[in-house]
Amino acid sequence: MNDTVANSGVCAEKLRLVTAYEADTNAFAAAVTNLHEQIGTSSKGDYFRLRQRVDEARIKSEHSRLALERHVESHQC
Ligand SMILES: [Zn+2]
């Protein structure tokens, strides 16, 4: 099983995982920025929801990073 893109040497699955990881990392950074912008101006409930969003984005980006690491390790790409 080899899904390496012909003649380019780039693994298609790795490329997909890197793109997903970058998107999730950017989403996490945006959530953190949003949270910091809202500090002092939002209600406790709003702040709590923003914190939850940051946590969810952080977990998602960590999963994406692990998926990428696991792929690179098993695929040696
Ligand atoms: Zn690969």
PDB file of N, CA and C and ligand atoms in Angstrom:
ATOM      1  N   MET A   1       0.865  -1.209   0.000  1.00  0.00           N
ATOM      2  CA  MET A   1       0.000   0.000   0.000  1.00  0.00           C
ATOM      3  C   MET A   1       0.885   1.237   0.000  1.00  0.00           C
ATOM      4  N   ASN A   2       0.862   1.949  -1.092  1.00  0.00           N
ATOM      5  CA  ASN A   2       1.682   3.150  -1.192  1.00  0.00           C
ATOM      6  C   ASN A   2       0.893   4.242  -1.895  1.00  0.00           C
ATOM      7  N   ASP A   3       0.519   5.261  -1.122  1.00  0.00           N
ATOM      8  CA  ASP A   3      -0.307   6.326  -1.700  1.00  0.00           C
ATOM      9  C   ASP A   3       0.527   7.585  -1.999  1.00  0.00           C
ATOM     10  N   THR A   4       1.831   7.402  -2.136  1.00  0.00           N
ATOM     11  CA  THR A   4       2.694   8.529  -2.473  1.00  0.00           C
ATOM     12  C   THR A   4       2.318   9.049  -3.864  1.00  0.00           C
ATOM     13  N   VAL A   5       2.184  10.354  -3.968  1.00  0.00           N
ATOM     14  CA  VAL A   5       1.833  10.955  -5.245  1.00  0.00           C
ATOM     15  C   VAL A   5       2.948  10.675  -6.254  1.00  0.00           C
ATOM     16  N   ALA A   6       2.586  10.174  -7.417  1.00  0.00           N
ATOM     17  CA  ALA A   6       3.561   9.773  -8.419  1.00  0.00           C
ATOM     18  C   ALA A   6       4.520  10.907  -8.782  1.00  0.00           C
ATOM     19  N   ASN A   7       5.804  10.584  -8.756  1.00  0.00           N
ATOM     20  CA  ASN A   7       6.883  11.479  -9.212  1.00  0.00           C
ATOM     21  C   ASN A   7       7.133  12.711  -8.346  1.00  0.00           C
ATOM     22  N   SER A   8       6.281  13.000  -7.375  1.00  0.00           N
ATOM     23  CA  SER A   8       6.493  14.201  -6.573  1.00  0.00           C
ATOM     24  C   SER A   8       7.190  13.873  -5.255  1.00  0.00           C
ATOM     25  N   GLY A   9       7.064  12.622  -4.791  1.00  0.00           N
ATOM     26  CA  GLY A   9       7.669  12.240  -3.530  1.00  0.00           C
ATOM     27  C   GLY A   9       6.895  12.724  -2.329  1.00  0.00           C
ATOM     28  N   VAL A  10       5.761  13.381  -2.556  1.00  0.00           N
ATOM     29  CA  VAL A  10       4.962  13.883  -1.439  1.00  0.00           C
ATOM     30  C   VAL A  10       3.860  12.881  -1.123  1.00  0.00           C
ATOM     31  N   CYS A  11       3.777  12.507   0.133  1.00  0.00           N
ATOM     32  CA  CYS A  11       2.743  11.579   0.566  1.00  0.00           C
ATOM     33  C   CYS A  11       1.422  12.344   0.667  1.00  0.00           C
ATOM     34  N   ALA A  12       0.411  11.889  -0.053  1.00  0.00           N
ATOM     35  CA  ALA A  12      -0.882  12.589  -0.097  1.00  0.00           C
ATOM     36  C   ALA A  12      -1.538  12.639   1.270  1.00  0.00           C
ATOM     37  N   GLU A  13      -1.439  11.528   2.004  1.00  0.00           N
ATOM     38  CA  GLU A  13      -2.059  11.471   3.326  1.00  0.00           C
ATOM     39  C   GLU A  13      -1.347  12.413   4.299  1.00  0.00           C
ATOM     40  N   LYS A  14      -0.020  12.463   4.206  1.00  0.00           N
ATOM     41  CA  LYS A  14       0.746  13.363   5.070  1.00  0.00           C
ATOM     42  C   LYS A  14       0.364  14.815   4.781  1.00  0.00           C
ATOM     43  N   LEU A  15       0.254  15.120   3.496  1.00  0.00           N
ATOM     44  CA  LEU A  15      -0.115  16.470   3.073  1.00  0.00           C
ATOM     45  C   LEU A  15      -1.478  16.850   3.651  1.00  0.00           C
ATOM     46  N   ARG A  16      -2.424  15.887   3.613  1.00  0.00           N
ATOM     47  CA  ARG A  16      -3.769  16.119   4.146  1.00  0.00           C
ATOM     48  C   ARG A  16      -3.699  16.362   5.659  1.00  0.00           C
ATOM     49  N   LEU A  17      -2.891  15.554   6.354  1.00  0.00           N
ATOM     50  CA  LEU A  17      -2.779  15.675   7.813  1.00  0.00           C
ATOM     51  C   LEU A  17      -2.100  16.983   8.213  1.00  0.00           C
ATOM     52  N   VAL A  18      -1.083  17.394   7.445  1.00  0.00           N
ATOM     53  CA  VAL A  18      -0.381  18.657   7.729  1.00  0.00           C
ATOM     54  C   VAL A  18      -1.349  19.827   7.542  1.00  0.00           C
ATOM     55  N   THR A  19      -2.121  19.779   6.465  1.00  0.00           N
ATOM     56  CA  THR A  19      -3.088  20.846   6.192  1.00  0.00           C
ATOM     57  C   THR A  19      -4.130  20.932   7.300  1.00  0.00           C
ATOM     58  N   ALA A  20      -4.621  19.755   7.749  1.00  0.00           N
ATOM     59  CA  ALA A  20      -5.623  19.717   8.822  1.00  0.00           C
ATOM     60  C   ALA A  20      -5.035  20.246  10.125  1.00  0.00           C
ATOM     61  N   TYR A  21      -3.787  19.870  10.401  1.00  0.00           N
ATOM     62  CA  TYR A  21      -3.129  20.310  11.630  1.00  0.00           C
ATOM     63  C   TYR A  21      -2.950  21.833  11.613  1.00  0.00           C
ATOM     64  N   GLU A  22      -2.535  22.372  10.477  1.00  0.00           N
ATOM     65  CA  GLU A  22      -2.356  23.825  10.366  1.00  0.00           C
ATOM     66  C   GLU A  22      -3.676  24.561  10.554  1.00  0.00           C
ATOM     67  N   ALA A  23      -4.736  24.015   9.973  1.00  0.00           N
ATOM     68  CA  ALA A  23      -6.060  24.635  10.095  1.00  0.00           C
ATOM     69  C   ALA A  23      -6.525  24.609  11.548  1.00  0.00           C
ATOM     70  N   ASP A  24      -6.316  23.470  12.229  1.00  0.00           N
ATOM     71  CA  ASP A  24      -6.734  23.345  13.625  1.00  0.00           C
ATOM     72  C   ASP A  24      -5.893  24.235  14.533  1.00  0.00           C
ATOM     73  N   THR A  25      -4.607  24.366  14.216  1.00  0.00           N
ATOM     74  CA  THR A  25      -3.727  25.232  15.011  1.00  0.00           C
ATOM     75  C   THR A  25      -4.147  26.691  14.851  1.00  0.00           C
ATOM     76  N   ASN A  26      -4.485  27.081  13.628  1.00  0.00           N
ATOM     77  CA  ASN A  26      -4.950  28.450  13.370  1.00  0.00           C
ATOM     78  C   ASN A  26      -6.269  28.725  14.091  1.00  0.00           C
ATOM     79  N   ALA A  27      -7.160  27.725  14.090  1.00  0.00           N
ATOM     80  CA  ALA A  27      -8.453  27.868  14.767  1.00  0.00           C
ATOM     81  C   ALA A  27      -8.236  28.029  16.274  1.00  0.00           C
ATOM     82  N   PHE A  28      -7.273  27.289  16.822  1.00  0.00           N
ATOM     83  CA  PHE A  28      -6.947  27.384  18.245  1.00  0.00           C
ATOM     84  C   PHE A  28      -6.401  28.782  18.553  1.00  0.00           C
ATOM     85  N   ALA A  29      -5.481  29.274  17.725  1.00  0.00           N
ATOM     86  CA  ALA A  29      -4.897  30.608  17.930  1.00  0.00           C
ATOM     87  C   ALA A  29      -5.979  31.683  17.855  1.00  0.00           C
ATOM     88  N   ALA A  30      -6.917  31.521  16.926  1.00  0.00           N
ATOM     89  CA  ALA A  30      -8.006  32.488  16.780  1.00  0.00           C
ATOM     90  C   ALA A  30      -8.915  32.476  18.003  1.00  0.00           C
ATOM     91  N   ALA A  31      -9.158  31.281  18.537  1.00  0.00           N
ATOM     92  CA  ALA A  31     -10.007  31.151  19.732  1.00  0.00           C
ATOM     93  C   ALA A  31      -9.343  31.811  20.937  1.00  0.00           C
ATOM     94  N   VAL A  32      -8.015  31.653  21.054  1.00  0.00           N
ATOM     95  CA  VAL A  32      -7.271  32.271  22.160  1.00  0.00           C
ATOM     96  C   VAL A  32      -7.324  33.793  22.025  1.00  0.00           C
ATOM     97  N   THR A  33      -7.097  34.300  20.819  1.00  0.00           N
ATOM     98  CA  THR A  33      -7.154  35.741  20.564  1.00  0.00           C
ATOM     99  C   THR A  33      -8.526  36.294  20.911  1.00  0.00           C
ATOM    100  N   ASN A  34      -9.555  35.574  20.480  1.00  0.00           N
ATOM    101  CA  ASN A  34     -10.935  35.973  20.759  1.00  0.00           C
ATOM    102  C   ASN A  34     -11.190  36.024  22.264  1.00  0.00           C
ATOM    103  N   LEU A  35     -10.710  35.012  22.976  1.00  0.00           N
ATOM    104  CA  LEU A  35     -10.885  34.946  24.430  1.00  0.00           C
ATOM    105  C   LEU A  35     -10.237  36.162  25.094  1.00  0.00           C
ATOM    106  N   HIS A  36      -9.004  36.462  24.684  1.00  0.00           N
ATOM    107  CA  HIS A  36      -8.273  37.585  25.283  1.00  0.00           C
ATOM    108  C   HIS A  36      -8.962  38.915  24.996  1.00  0.00           C
ATOM    109  N   GLU A  37      -9.545  39.020  23.821  1.00  0.00           N
ATOM    110  CA  GLU A  37     -10.253  40.258  23.458  1.00  0.00           C
ATOM    111  C   GLU A  37     -11.506  40.458  24.309  1.00  0.00           C
ATOM    112  N   GLN A  38     -12.092  39.318  24.743  1.00  0.00           N
ATOM    113  CA  GLN A  38     -13.357  39.383  25.473  1.00  0.00           C
ATOM    114  C   GLN A  38     -13.168  39.542  26.985  1.00  0.00           C
ATOM    115  N   ILE A  39     -11.916  39.311  27.460  1.00  0.00           N
ATOM    116  CA  ILE A  39     -11.671  39.397  28.911  1.00  0.00           C
ATOM    117  C   ILE A  39     -12.012  40.801  29.409  1.00  0.00           C
ATOM    118  N   GLY A  40     -12.802  40.864  30.454  1.00  0.00           N
ATOM    119  CA  GLY A  40     -13.167  42.147  31.041  1.00  0.00           C
ATOM    120  C   GLY A  40     -14.435  42.744  30.464  1.00  0.00           C
ATOM    121  N   THR A  41     -14.830  42.275  29.275  1.00  0.00           N
ATOM    122  CA  THR A  41     -16.026  42.840  28.657  1.00  0.00           C
ATOM    123  C   THR A  41     -17.174  41.839  28.594  1.00  0.00           C
ATOM    124  N   SER A  42     -16.871  40.552  28.755  1.00  0.00           N
ATOM    125  CA  SER A  42     -17.923  39.545  28.643  1.00  0.00           C
ATOM    126  C   SER A  42     -18.424  39.123  30.019  1.00  0.00           C
ATOM    127  N   SER A  43     -19.626  38.578  30.033  1.00  0.00           N
ATOM    128  CA  SER A  43     -20.198  38.061  31.273  1.00  0.00           C
ATOM    129  C   SER A  43     -19.488  36.764  31.645  1.00  0.00           C
ATOM    130  N   LYS A  44     -19.698  36.305  32.862  1.00  0.00           N
ATOM    131  CA  LYS A  44     -19.073  35.048  33.301  1.00  0.00           C
ATOM    132  C   LYS A  44     -19.477  33.889  32.413  1.00  0.00           C
ATOM    133  N   GLY A  45     -20.753  33.871  32.026  1.00  0.00           N
ATOM    134  CA  GLY A  45     -21.259  32.798  31.180  1.00  0.00           C
ATOM    135  C   GLY A  45     -20.602  32.807  29.816  1.00  0.00           C
ATOM    136  N   ASP A  46     -20.472  34.015  29.230  1.00  0.00           N
ATOM    137  CA  ASP A  46     -19.825  34.147  27.919  1.00  0.00           C
ATOM    138  C   ASP A  46     -18.360  33.734  28.008  1.00  0.00           C
ATOM    139  N   TYR A  47     -17.710  34.194  29.065  1.00  0.00           N
ATOM    140  CA  TYR A  47     -16.298  33.874  29.253  1.00  0.00           C
ATOM    141  C   TYR A  47     -16.109  32.365  29.368  1.00  0.00           C
ATOM    142  N   PHE A  48     -17.000  31.714  30.111  1.00  0.00           N
ATOM    143  CA  PHE A  48     -16.925  30.266  30.285  1.00  0.00           C
ATOM    144  C   PHE A  48     -17.073  29.555  28.942  1.00  0.00           C
ATOM    145  N   ARG A  49     -18.015  30.040  28.125  1.00  0.00           N
ATOM    146  CA  ARG A  49     -18.226  29.421  26.806  1.00  0.00           C
ATOM    147  C   ARG A  49     -17.004  29.624  25.905  1.00  0.00           C
ATOM    148  N   LEU A  50     -16.400  30.805  25.981  1.00  0.00           N
ATOM    149  CA  LEU A  50     -15.202  31.073  25.175  1.00  0.00           C
ATOM    150  C   LEU A  50     -14.042  30.180  25.617  1.00  0.00           C
ATOM    151  N   ARG A  51     -13.932  29.998  26.951  1.00  0.00           N
ATOM    152  CA  ARG A  51     -12.889  29.121  27.480  1.00  0.00           C
ATOM    153  C   ARG A  51     -13.089  27.697  26.965  1.00  0.00           C
ATOM    154  N   GLN A  52     -14.331  27.263  26.946  1.00  0.00           N
ATOM    155  CA  GLN A  52     -14.644  25.915  26.448  1.00  0.00           C
ATOM    156  C   GLN A  52     -14.253  25.770  24.983  1.00  0.00           C
ATOM    157  N   ARG A  53     -14.522  26.835  24.214  1.00  0.00           N
ATOM    158  CA  ARG A  53     -14.196  26.801  22.795  1.00  0.00           C
ATOM    159  C   ARG A  53     -12.678  26.692  22.604  1.00  0.00           C
ATOM    160  N   VAL A  54     -11.924  27.428  23.428  1.00  0.00           N
ATOM    161  CA  VAL A  54     -10.456  27.361  23.368  1.00  0.00           C
ATOM    162  C   VAL A  54      -9.981  25.950  23.698  1.00  0.00           C
ATOM    163  N   ASP A  55     -10.555  25.365  24.759  1.00  0.00           N
ATOM    164  CA  ASP A  55     -10.165  24.009  25.158  1.00  0.00           C
ATOM    165  C   ASP A  55     -10.456  23.001  24.053  1.00  0.00           C
ATOM    166  N   GLU A  56     -11.632  23.119  23.443  1.00  0.00           N
ATOM    167  CA  GLU A  56     -12.009  22.191  22.369  1.00  0.00           C
ATOM    168  C   GLU A  56     -11.067  22.333  21.181  1.00  0.00           C
ATOM    169  N   ALA A  57     -10.724  23.591  20.839  1.00  0.00           N
ATOM    170  CA  ALA A  57      -9.828  23.839  19.715  1.00  0.00           C
ATOM    171  C   ALA A  57      -8.428  23.308  20.013  1.00  0.00           C
ATOM    172  N   ARG A  58      -8.008  23.444  21.284  1.00  0.00           N
ATOM    173  CA  ARG A  58      -6.682  22.957  21.677  1.00  0.00           C
ATOM    174  C   ARG A  58      -6.629  21.440  21.553  1.00  0.00           C
ATOM    175  N   ILE A  59      -7.672  20.772  22.051  1.00  0.00           N
ATOM    176  CA  ILE A  59      -7.728  19.306  22.000  1.00  0.00           C
ATOM    177  C   ILE A  59      -7.736  18.826  20.548  1.00  0.00           C
ATOM    178  N   LYS A  60      -8.501  19.533  19.711  1.00  0.00           N
ATOM    179  CA  LYS A  60      -8.592  19.156  18.307  1.00  0.00           C
ATOM    180  C   LYS A  60      -7.227  19.262  17.625  1.00  0.00           C
ATOM    181  N   SER A  61      -6.511  20.366  17.906  1.00  0.00           N
ATOM    182  CA  SER A  61      -5.205  20.550  17.265  1.00  0.00           C
ATOM    183  C   SER A  61      -4.200  19.521  17.787  1.00  0.00           C
ATOM    184  N   GLU A  62      -4.338  19.134  19.062  1.00  0.00           N
ATOM    185  CA  GLU A  62      -3.444  18.102  19.608  1.00  0.00           C
ATOM    186  C   GLU A  62      -3.701  16.756  18.929  1.00  0.00           C
ATOM    187  N   HIS A  63      -4.978  16.453  18.704  1.00  0.00           N
ATOM    188  CA  HIS A  63      -5.315  15.203  18.020  1.00  0.00           C
ATOM    189  C   HIS A  63      -4.770  15.204  16.599  1.00  0.00           C
ATOM    190  N   SER A  64      -4.852  16.357  15.936  1.00  0.00           N
ATOM    191  CA  SER A  64      -4.343  16.462  14.571  1.00  0.00           C
ATOM    192  C   SER A  64      -2.833  16.251  14.546  1.00  0.00           C
ATOM    193  N   ARG A  65      -2.155  16.816  15.550  1.00  0.00           N
ATOM    194  CA  ARG A  65      -0.699  16.667  15.618  1.00  0.00           C
ATOM    195  C   ARG A  65      -0.332  15.197  15.849  1.00  0.00           C
ATOM    196  N   LEU A  66      -1.071  14.533  16.744  1.00  0.00           N
ATOM    197  CA  LEU A  66      -0.805  13.122  17.031  1.00  0.00           C
ATOM    198  C   LEU A  66      -1.065  12.258  15.803  1.00  0.00           C
ATOM    199  N   ALA A  67      -2.136  12.577  15.073  1.00  0.00           N
ATOM    200  CA  ALA A  67      -2.469  11.816  13.865  1.00  0.00           C
ATOM    201  C   ALA A  67      -1.341  11.954  12.851  1.00  0.00           C
ATOM    202  N   LEU A  68      -0.794  13.168  12.732  1.00  0.00           N
ATOM    203  CA  LEU A  68       0.310  13.417  11.806  1.00  0.00           C
ATOM    204  C   LEU A  68       1.553  12.653  12.250  1.00  0.00           C
ATOM    205  N   GLU A  69       1.861  12.716  13.556  1.00  0.00           N
ATOM    206  CA  GLU A  69       3.047  12.019  14.080  1.00  0.00           C
ATOM    207  C   GLU A  69       2.937  10.510  13.882  1.00  0.00           C
ATOM    208  N   ARG A  70       1.725   9.985  14.178  1.00  0.00           N
ATOM    209  CA  ARG A  70       1.502   8.545  14.024  1.00  0.00           C
ATOM    210  C   ARG A  70       1.680   8.124  12.568  1.00  0.00           C
ATOM    211  N   HIS A  71       1.164   8.945  11.658  1.00  0.00           N
ATOM    212  CA  HIS A  71       1.274   8.615  10.241  1.00  0.00           C
ATOM    213  C   HIS A  71       2.734   8.598   9.798  1.00  0.00           C
ATOM    214  N   VAL A  72       3.475   9.650  10.165  1.00  0.00           N
ATOM    215  CA  VAL A  72       4.884   9.761   9.771  1.00  0.00           C
ATOM    216  C   VAL A  72       5.675   8.579  10.314  1.00  0.00           C
ATOM    217  N   GLU A  73       5.348   8.176  11.566  1.00  0.00           N
ATOM    218  CA  GLU A  73       6.048   7.075  12.215  1.00  0.00           C
ATOM    219  C   GLU A  73       5.783   5.748  11.512  1.00  0.00           C
ATOM    220  N   SER A  74       4.515   5.481  11.205  1.00  0.00           N
ATOM    221  CA  SER A  74       4.162   4.194  10.621  1.00  0.00           C
ATOM    222  C   SER A  74       4.462   4.136   9.121  1.00  0.00           C
ATOM    223  N   HIS A  75       4.399   5.302   8.479  1.00  0.00           N
ATOM    224  CA  HIS A  75       4.555   5.353   7.033  1.00  0.00           C
ATOM    225  C   HIS A  75       5.989   5.673   6.622  1.00  0.00           C
ATOM    226  N   GLN A  76       6.770   6.171   7.597  1.00  0.00           N
ATOM    227  CA  GLN A  76       8.167   6.551   7.322  1.00  0.00           C
ATOM    228  C   GLN A  76       8.254   7.549   6.163  1.00  0.00           C
ATOM    229  N   CYS A  77       7.367   8.521   6.197  1.00  0.00           N
ATOM    230  CA  CYS A  77       7.353   9.496   5.109  1.00  0.00           C
ATOM    231  C   CYS A  77       7.705  10.889   5.626  1.00  0.00           C
TER     232      CYS A  77
HETATM  233 ZN    ZN B   1       2.736   9.000   4.441  1.00  0.00          ZN
END
